[in-house]
Coordinates of C-alpha atoms in Angstrom, one line a residue:
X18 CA 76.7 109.7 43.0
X19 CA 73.6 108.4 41.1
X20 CA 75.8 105.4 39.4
X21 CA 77.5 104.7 42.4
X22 CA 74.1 104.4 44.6
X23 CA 73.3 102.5 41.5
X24 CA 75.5 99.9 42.1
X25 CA 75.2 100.0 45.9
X26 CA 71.4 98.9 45.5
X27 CA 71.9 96.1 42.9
X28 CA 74.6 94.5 45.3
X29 CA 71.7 94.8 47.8
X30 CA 69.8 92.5 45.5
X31 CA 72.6 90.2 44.0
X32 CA 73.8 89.2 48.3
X33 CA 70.5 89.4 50.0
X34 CA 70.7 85.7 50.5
X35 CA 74.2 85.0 51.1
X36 CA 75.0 85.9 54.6
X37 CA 78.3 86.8 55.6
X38 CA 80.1 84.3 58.4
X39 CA 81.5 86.1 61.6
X40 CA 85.2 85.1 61.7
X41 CA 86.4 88.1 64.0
X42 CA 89.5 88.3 65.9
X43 CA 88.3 91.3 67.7
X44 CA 86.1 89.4 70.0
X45 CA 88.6 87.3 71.5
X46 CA 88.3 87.0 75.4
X47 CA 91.1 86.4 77.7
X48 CA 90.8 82.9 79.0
X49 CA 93.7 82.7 81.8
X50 CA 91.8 82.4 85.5
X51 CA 92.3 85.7 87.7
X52 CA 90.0 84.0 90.8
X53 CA 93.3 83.5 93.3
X54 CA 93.9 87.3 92.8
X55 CA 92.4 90.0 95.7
X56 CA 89.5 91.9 94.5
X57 CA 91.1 94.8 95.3
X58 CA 94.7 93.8 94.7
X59 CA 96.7 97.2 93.7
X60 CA 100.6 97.6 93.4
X61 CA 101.3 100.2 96.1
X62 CA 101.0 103.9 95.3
X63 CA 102.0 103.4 91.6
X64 CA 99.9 105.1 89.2
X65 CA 98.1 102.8 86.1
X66 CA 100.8 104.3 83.6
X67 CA 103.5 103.4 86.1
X68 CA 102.0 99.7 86.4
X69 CA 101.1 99.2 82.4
X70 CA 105.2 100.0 82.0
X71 CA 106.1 96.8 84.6
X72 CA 103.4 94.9 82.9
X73 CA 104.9 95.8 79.2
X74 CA 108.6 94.7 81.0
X75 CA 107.1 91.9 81.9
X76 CA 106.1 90.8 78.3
X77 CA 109.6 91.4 76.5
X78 CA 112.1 88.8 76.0
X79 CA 111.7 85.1 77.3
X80 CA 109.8 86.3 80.1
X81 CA 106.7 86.8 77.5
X82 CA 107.4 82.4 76.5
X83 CA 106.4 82.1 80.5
X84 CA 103.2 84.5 80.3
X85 CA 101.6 83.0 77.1
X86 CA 103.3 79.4 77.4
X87 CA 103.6 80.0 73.9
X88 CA 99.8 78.8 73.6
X89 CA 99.9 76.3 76.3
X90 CA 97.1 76.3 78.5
X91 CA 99.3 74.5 81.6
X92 CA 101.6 77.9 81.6
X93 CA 101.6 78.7 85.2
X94 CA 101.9 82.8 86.4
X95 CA 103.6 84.1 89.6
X96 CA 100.8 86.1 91.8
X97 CA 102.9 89.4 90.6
X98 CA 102.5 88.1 86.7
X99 CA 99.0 87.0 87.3
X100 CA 98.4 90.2 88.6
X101 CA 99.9 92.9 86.0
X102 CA 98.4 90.3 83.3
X103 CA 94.8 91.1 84.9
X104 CA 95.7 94.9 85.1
X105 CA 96.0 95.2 81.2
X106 CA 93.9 92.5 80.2
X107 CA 90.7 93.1 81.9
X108 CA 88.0 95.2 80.3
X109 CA 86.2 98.0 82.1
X110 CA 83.2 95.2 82.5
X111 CA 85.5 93.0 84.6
X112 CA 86.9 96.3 86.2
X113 CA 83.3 96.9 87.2
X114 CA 82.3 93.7 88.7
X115 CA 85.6 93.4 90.7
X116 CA 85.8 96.5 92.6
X117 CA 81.7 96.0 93.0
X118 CA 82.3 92.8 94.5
X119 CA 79.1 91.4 91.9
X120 CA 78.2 91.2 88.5
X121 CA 77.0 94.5 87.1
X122 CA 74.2 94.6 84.7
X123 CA 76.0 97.8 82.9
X124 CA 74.3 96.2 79.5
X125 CA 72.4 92.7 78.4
X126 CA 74.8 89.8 78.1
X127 CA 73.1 88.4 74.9
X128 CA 73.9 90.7 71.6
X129 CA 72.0 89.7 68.5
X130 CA 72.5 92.0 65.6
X131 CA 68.7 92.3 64.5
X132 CA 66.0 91.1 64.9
X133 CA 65.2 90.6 61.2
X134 CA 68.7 88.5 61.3
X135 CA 69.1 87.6 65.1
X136 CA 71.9 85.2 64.2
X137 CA 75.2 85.9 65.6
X138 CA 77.1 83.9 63.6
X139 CA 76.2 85.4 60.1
X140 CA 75.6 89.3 58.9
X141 CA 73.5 90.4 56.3
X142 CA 75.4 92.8 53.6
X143 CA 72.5 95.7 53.4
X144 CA 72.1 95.8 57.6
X145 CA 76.0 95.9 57.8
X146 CA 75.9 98.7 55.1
X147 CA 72.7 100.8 56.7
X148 CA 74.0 100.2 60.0
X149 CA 77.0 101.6 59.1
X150 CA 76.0 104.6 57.3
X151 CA 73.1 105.6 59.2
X152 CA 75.1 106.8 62.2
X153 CA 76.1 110.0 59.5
X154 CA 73.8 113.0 58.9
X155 CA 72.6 111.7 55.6
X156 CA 73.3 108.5 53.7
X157 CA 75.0 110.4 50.7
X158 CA 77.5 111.8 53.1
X159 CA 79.5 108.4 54.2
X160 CA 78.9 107.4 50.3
X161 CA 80.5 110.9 49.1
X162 CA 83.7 110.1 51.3
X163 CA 84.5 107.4 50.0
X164 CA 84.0 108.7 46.1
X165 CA 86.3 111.5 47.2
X166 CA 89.3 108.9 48.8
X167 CA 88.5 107.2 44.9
X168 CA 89.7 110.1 43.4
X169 CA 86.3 110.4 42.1
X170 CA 86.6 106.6 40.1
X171 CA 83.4 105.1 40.8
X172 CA 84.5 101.7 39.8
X173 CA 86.9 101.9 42.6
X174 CA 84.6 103.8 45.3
X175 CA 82.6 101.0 44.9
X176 CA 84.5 98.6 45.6
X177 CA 85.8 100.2 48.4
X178 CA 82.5 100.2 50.1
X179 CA 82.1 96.6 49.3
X180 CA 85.1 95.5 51.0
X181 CA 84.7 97.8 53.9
X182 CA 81.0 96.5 54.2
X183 CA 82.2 92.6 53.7
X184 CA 85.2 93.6 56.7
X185 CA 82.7 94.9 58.7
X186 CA 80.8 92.2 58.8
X187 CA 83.4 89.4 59.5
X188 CA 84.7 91.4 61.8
X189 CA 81.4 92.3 63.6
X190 CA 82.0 96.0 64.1
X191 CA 78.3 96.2 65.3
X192 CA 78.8 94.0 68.1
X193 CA 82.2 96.2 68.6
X194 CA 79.4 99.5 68.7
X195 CA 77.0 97.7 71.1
X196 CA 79.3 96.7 73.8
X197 CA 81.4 100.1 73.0
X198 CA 84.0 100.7 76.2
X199 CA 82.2 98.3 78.5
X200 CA 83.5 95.4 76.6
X201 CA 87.2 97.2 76.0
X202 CA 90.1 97.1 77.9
X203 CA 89.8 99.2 81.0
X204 CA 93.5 99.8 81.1
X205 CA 93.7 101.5 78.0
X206 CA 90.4 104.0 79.0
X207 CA 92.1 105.0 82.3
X208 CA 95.2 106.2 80.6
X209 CA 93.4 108.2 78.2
X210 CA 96.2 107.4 75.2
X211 CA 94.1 109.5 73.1
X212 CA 92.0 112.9 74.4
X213 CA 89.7 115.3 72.3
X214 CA 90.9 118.7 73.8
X215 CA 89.4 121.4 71.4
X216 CA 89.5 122.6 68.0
X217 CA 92.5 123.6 65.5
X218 CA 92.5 126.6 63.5
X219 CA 89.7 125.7 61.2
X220 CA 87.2 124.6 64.3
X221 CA 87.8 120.7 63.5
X222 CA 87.7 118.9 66.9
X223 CA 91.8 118.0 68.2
X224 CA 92.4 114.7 69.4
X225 CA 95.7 114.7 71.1
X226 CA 97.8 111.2 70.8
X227 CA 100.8 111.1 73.5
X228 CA 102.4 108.1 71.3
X229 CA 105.5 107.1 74.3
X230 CA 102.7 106.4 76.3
X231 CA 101.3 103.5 73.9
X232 CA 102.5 100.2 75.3
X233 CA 100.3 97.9 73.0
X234 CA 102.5 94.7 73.8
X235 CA 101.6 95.3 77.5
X236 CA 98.6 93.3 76.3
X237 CA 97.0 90.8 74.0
X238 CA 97.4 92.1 70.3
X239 CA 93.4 91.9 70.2
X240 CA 93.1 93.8 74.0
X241 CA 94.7 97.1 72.3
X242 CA 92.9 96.9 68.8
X243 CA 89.6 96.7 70.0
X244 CA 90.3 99.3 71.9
X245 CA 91.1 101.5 68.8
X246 CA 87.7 100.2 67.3
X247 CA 85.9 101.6 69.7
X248 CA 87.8 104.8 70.1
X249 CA 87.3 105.5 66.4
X250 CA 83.6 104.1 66.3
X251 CA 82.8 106.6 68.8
X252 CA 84.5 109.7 67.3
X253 CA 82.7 108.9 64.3
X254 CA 79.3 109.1 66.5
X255 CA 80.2 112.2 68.3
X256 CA 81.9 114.5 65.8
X257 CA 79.6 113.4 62.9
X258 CA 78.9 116.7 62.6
X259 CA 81.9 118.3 61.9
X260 CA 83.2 115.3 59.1
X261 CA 86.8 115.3 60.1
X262 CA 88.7 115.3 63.0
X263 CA 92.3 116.7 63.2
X264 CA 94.8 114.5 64.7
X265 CA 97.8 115.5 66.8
X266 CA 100.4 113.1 67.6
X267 CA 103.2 113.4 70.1
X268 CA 106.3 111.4 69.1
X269 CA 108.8 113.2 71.5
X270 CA 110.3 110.5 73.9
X271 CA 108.6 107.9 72.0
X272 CA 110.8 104.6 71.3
X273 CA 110.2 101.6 68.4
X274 CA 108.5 99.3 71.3
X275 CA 105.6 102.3 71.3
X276 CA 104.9 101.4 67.9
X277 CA 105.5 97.6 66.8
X278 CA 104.8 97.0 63.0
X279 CA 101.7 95.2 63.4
X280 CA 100.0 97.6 65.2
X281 CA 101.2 100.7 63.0
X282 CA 99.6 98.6 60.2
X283 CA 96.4 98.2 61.4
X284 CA 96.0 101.9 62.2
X285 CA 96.9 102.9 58.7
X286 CA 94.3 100.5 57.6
X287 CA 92.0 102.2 59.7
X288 CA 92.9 105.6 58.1
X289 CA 93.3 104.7 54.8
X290 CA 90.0 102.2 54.1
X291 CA 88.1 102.2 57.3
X292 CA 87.8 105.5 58.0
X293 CA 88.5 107.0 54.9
X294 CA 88.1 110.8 54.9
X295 CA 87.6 111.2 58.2
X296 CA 90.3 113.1 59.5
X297 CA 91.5 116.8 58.3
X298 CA 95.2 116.6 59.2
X299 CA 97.7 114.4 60.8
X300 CA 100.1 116.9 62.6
X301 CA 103.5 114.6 63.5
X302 CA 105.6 116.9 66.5
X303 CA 108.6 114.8 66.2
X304 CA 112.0 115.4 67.7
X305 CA 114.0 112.5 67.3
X306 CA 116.2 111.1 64.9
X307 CA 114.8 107.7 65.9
X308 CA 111.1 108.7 63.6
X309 CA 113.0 107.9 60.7
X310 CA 113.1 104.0 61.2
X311 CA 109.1 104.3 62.3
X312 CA 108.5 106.4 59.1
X313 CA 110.6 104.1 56.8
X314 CA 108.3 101.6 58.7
X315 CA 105.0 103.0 57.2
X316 CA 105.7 105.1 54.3
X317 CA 105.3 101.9 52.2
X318 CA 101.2 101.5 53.1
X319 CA 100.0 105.0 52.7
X320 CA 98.7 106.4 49.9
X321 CA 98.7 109.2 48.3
X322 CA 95.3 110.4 49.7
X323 CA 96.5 109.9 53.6
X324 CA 100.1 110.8 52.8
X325 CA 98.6 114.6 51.7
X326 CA 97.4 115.0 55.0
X327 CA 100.4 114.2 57.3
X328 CA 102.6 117.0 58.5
X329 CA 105.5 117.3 60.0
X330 CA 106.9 119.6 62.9
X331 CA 109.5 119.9 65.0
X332 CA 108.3 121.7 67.9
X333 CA 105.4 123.7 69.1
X334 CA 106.2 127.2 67.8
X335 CA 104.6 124.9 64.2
X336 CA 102.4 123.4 65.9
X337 CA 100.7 126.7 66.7
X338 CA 100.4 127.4 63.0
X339 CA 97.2 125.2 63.0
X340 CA 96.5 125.2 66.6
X341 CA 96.1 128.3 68.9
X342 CA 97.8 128.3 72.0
X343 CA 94.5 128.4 74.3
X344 CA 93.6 124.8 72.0
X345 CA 96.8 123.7 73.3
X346 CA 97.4 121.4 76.3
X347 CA 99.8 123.2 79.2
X348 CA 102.5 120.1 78.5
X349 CA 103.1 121.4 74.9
X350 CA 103.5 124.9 76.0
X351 CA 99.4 126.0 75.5
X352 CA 97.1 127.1 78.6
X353 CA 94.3 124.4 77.7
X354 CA 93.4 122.8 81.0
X355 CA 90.6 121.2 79.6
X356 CA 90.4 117.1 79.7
X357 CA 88.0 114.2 79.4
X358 CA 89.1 111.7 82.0
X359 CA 87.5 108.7 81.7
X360 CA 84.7 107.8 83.8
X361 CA 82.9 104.2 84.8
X362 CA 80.4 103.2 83.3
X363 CA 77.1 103.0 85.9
X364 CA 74.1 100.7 85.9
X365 CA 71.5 101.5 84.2
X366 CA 73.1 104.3 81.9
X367 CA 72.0 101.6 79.5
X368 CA 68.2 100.6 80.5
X369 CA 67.1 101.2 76.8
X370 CA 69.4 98.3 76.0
X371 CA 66.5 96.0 78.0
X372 CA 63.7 97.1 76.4
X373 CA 63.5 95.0 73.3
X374 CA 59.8 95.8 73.0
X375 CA 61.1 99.5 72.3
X376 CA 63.9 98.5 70.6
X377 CA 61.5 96.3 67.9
X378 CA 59.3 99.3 67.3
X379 CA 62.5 101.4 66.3
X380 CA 64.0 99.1 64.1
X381 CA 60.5 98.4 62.0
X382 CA 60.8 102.3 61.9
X383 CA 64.5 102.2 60.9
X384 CA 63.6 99.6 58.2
X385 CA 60.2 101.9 56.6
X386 CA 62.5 104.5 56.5
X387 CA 65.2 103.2 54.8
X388 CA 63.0 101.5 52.3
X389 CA 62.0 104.8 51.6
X390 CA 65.2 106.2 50.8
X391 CA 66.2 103.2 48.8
X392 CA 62.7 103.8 46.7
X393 CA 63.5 107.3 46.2
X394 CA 67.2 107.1 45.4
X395 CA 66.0 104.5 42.6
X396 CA 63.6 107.0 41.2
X397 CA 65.9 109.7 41.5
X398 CA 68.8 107.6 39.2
X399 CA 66.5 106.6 36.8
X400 CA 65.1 110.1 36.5
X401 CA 68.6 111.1 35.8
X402 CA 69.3 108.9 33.0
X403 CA 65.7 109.5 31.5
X404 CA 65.6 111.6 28.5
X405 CA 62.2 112.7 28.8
X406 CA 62.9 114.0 32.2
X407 CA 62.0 117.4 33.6
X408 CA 64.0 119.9 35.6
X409 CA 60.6 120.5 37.7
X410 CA 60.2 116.4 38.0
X411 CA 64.3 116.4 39.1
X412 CA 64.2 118.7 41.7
X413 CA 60.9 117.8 43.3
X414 CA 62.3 113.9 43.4
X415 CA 66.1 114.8 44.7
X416 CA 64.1 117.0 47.8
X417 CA 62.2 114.2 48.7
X418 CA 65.3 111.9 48.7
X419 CA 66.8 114.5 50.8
X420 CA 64.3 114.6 53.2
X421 CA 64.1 110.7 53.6
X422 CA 67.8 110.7 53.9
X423 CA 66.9 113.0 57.4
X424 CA 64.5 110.8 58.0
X425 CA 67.0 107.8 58.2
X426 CA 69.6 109.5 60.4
X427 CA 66.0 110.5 62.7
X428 CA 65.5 106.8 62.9
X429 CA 68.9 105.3 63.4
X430 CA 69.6 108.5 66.0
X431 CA 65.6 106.4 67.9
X432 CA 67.1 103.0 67.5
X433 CA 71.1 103.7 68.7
X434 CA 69.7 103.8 71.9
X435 CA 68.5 100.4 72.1
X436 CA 71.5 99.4 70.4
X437 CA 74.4 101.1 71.5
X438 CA 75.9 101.2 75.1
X439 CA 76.5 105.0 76.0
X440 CA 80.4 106.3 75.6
X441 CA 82.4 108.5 77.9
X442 CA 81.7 111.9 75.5
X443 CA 78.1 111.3 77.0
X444 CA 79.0 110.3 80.7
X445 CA 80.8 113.4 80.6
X446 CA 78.1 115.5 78.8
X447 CA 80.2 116.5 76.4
X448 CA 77.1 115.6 73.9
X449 CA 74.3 117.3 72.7
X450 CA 71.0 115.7 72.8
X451 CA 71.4 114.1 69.5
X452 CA 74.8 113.0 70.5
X453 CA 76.9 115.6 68.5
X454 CA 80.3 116.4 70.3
X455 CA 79.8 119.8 72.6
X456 CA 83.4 121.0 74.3
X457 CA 83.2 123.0 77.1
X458 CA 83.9 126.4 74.4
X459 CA 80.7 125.3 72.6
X460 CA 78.7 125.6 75.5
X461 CA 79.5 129.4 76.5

């Protein structure tokens, strides 16, 4: 860890004047005009899922060259089309403001990453990296997973983080954190594609993935990917304190148009570089003979790391060898009735987000504190290297580093709330106060 941290701080210094440009495609908007469309235009009695299908109809074969007039800006929609486009293009911001009849103030409308680097067209590597590893209980923890995805080659853990850091920072993940679900697609929040329903066997929190209900050509490519951004970006907040999350996906009734190439990339890049280490197990109830072509599909970009962790069953009688039946939902054969619908954002669930006064206190405070840990960790390395070192003068520096490490999470746990729009877990009050993940079991 000490060479490794090492490195980490010497990039600080060898970047700290190049800024990284914002090239993201995850901060797209849809540009096509929704204003003939009734405020509270509806399709009947049909529920979302039911009207996300028509609008994923819509989208296959030459009927998608009319909805995207294959980049022309003169393509003209039916009401119907113009309708089912707004349906699964809109994000829960839009939602808001329509079926309020006014703009809702559910966070500010100008994001600026910092205010020691307010631009928004540039990031700074060492706020990217802080930013990012802050939101863990200690600094050493997000650093250690990605040493343990290295296989332990700190040549390679390094340059791991670097990328990660680099894509985070094109791809302006922080601006992704700030606007969280108020700036994602509504659609895909009200279906709930993915749920956290309890624990497996080992008390890692369950998120339970129905995969034939993932239409992600129903939308823009960008629509369904920021979506799985912020998904994963708040997991990582909530369940921080349990390191790994156990996934659980349903494939049975699922067909090829669930899972299109591109997007089964981009989630393996998430679980193999993004979010390295993060989950415990990938259990796979499959029941088709169709799974082969998707697995032939994505076998090719995992490695040997994420590969370990996925298992395969066939139906739930295995599934209950890591999960107990009262974890279970009721559609897989458990008696779980627990679930997290989504629920609107309301104004003024983000009034921190307004008070830059507070928020430039708590990120001066952020800033001392991570200077701190930065100071110590140097100390610490070179203290490990020195040969005139003491055990005594060891131990008393590595329990002050650890301390400042606490104190870092302390301040980035102060300044989050300045910075980060609230997520559903905490609408729901599935949180602690510290914004740890709290199921319904926990609080018994």
């Amino acid at each position: 860890m000490a060479k490794l941290w090492t490195m980490i701080l010497a990039h600080f210094e060898q970047v700290k004047d190049k800024p990284i440009k914002v090239a993201s495609e995850y901060l797209h908007t849809i540009t096509r005009d929704w204003s003939e469309l009734d405020a509270t235009d509806k399709f009947g009695n049909e529920d979302p899922a039911a009207v996300t299908l028509r609008a994923w109809q819509f989208t296959k074969g030459e009927s998608s060259i009319k909805r995207f007039g294959l980049g022309s800006k003169k393509a003209k929609l039916s009401r119907e089309e113009l309708a089912l486009d707004r349906h699964v293009n809109e994000t829960t911001q839009q939602y808001v403001d329509r079926i309020n009849g006014r703009n809702v103030a559910l966070m500010p409308d100008n994001f600026f990453p910092s205010f020691a680097h307010p631009s928004t067209e540039t990031r700074d590597f060492r706020d990217i990296f802080w930013a990012t590893v802050s939101i863990k209980q200690h600094p050493d923890y997000w650093v250690h997973r990605y040493m343990r995805s290295a296989g332990w080659d700190v040549d390679r853990a390094f340059a791991m983080i670097k990328g990660i850091i680099e894509w985070r920072a094109t791809e302006a993940i922080d601006k992704i954190i700030c606007e969280g679900e108020i700036h994602s697609g509504h659609d895909e929040q009200r279906l709930c594609l993915s749920q956290l329903i309890g624990r497996d066997r080992l008390g890692y929190p369950l998120m339970f993935v129905r995969v034939r209900h993932i239409m992600p050509r129903a939308n823009e490519g960008f629509v369904f990917k920021r979506y799985l951004l912020s998904q994963f970006e708040s997991l990582q907040i909530v369940t921080r304190r349990f390191g790994r999350v156990t996934m659980l996906y349903d494939f049975t009734g699922f067909t090829m148009d669930n899972t299109p190439f591109t997007m089964v990339q981009f989630m393996v890049f998430l679980g193999r570089k993004v979010y390295a280490e993060s989950s415990s197990v990938l259990i796979l109830l499959v029941d088709s003979w169709l799974f082969t072509n998707f697995w032939n599909l994505i076998r090719p970009f995992l490695d040997a790391n994420l590969s370990a962790r996925i298992i395969f069953v066939k139906d739930v009688s295995e599934v209950r060898q890591f999960i107990d039946e009262d974890q279970l939902p009721k559609e897989l054969g458990g008696t779980n009735t627990f679930a997290a619908p989504f629920k609107l954002p309301e104004e003024g669930e983000n009034a921190k987000m307004f008070d830059l006064d507070g928020r430039k206190v708590a990120e001066t405070e952020w800033r001392r504190r991570i200077a701190d840990f930065e100071s110590l960790t140097k100390k610490w390395c070179d203290c490990l290297t020195s040969a005139s070192r003491s055990a005594e003068e060891l131990n008393k520096l590595a329990a002050q580093r650890d301390e400042a490490g606490r104190e870092v999470e302390r301040a980035e746990l102060a300044l989050n709330r300045f910075t980060r729009s609230r997520n559903n877990f905490e609408r729901l009050g599935l949180v602690d106060a510290e914004g740890c993940l709290l199921l319904p079991n926990d609080q018994q």
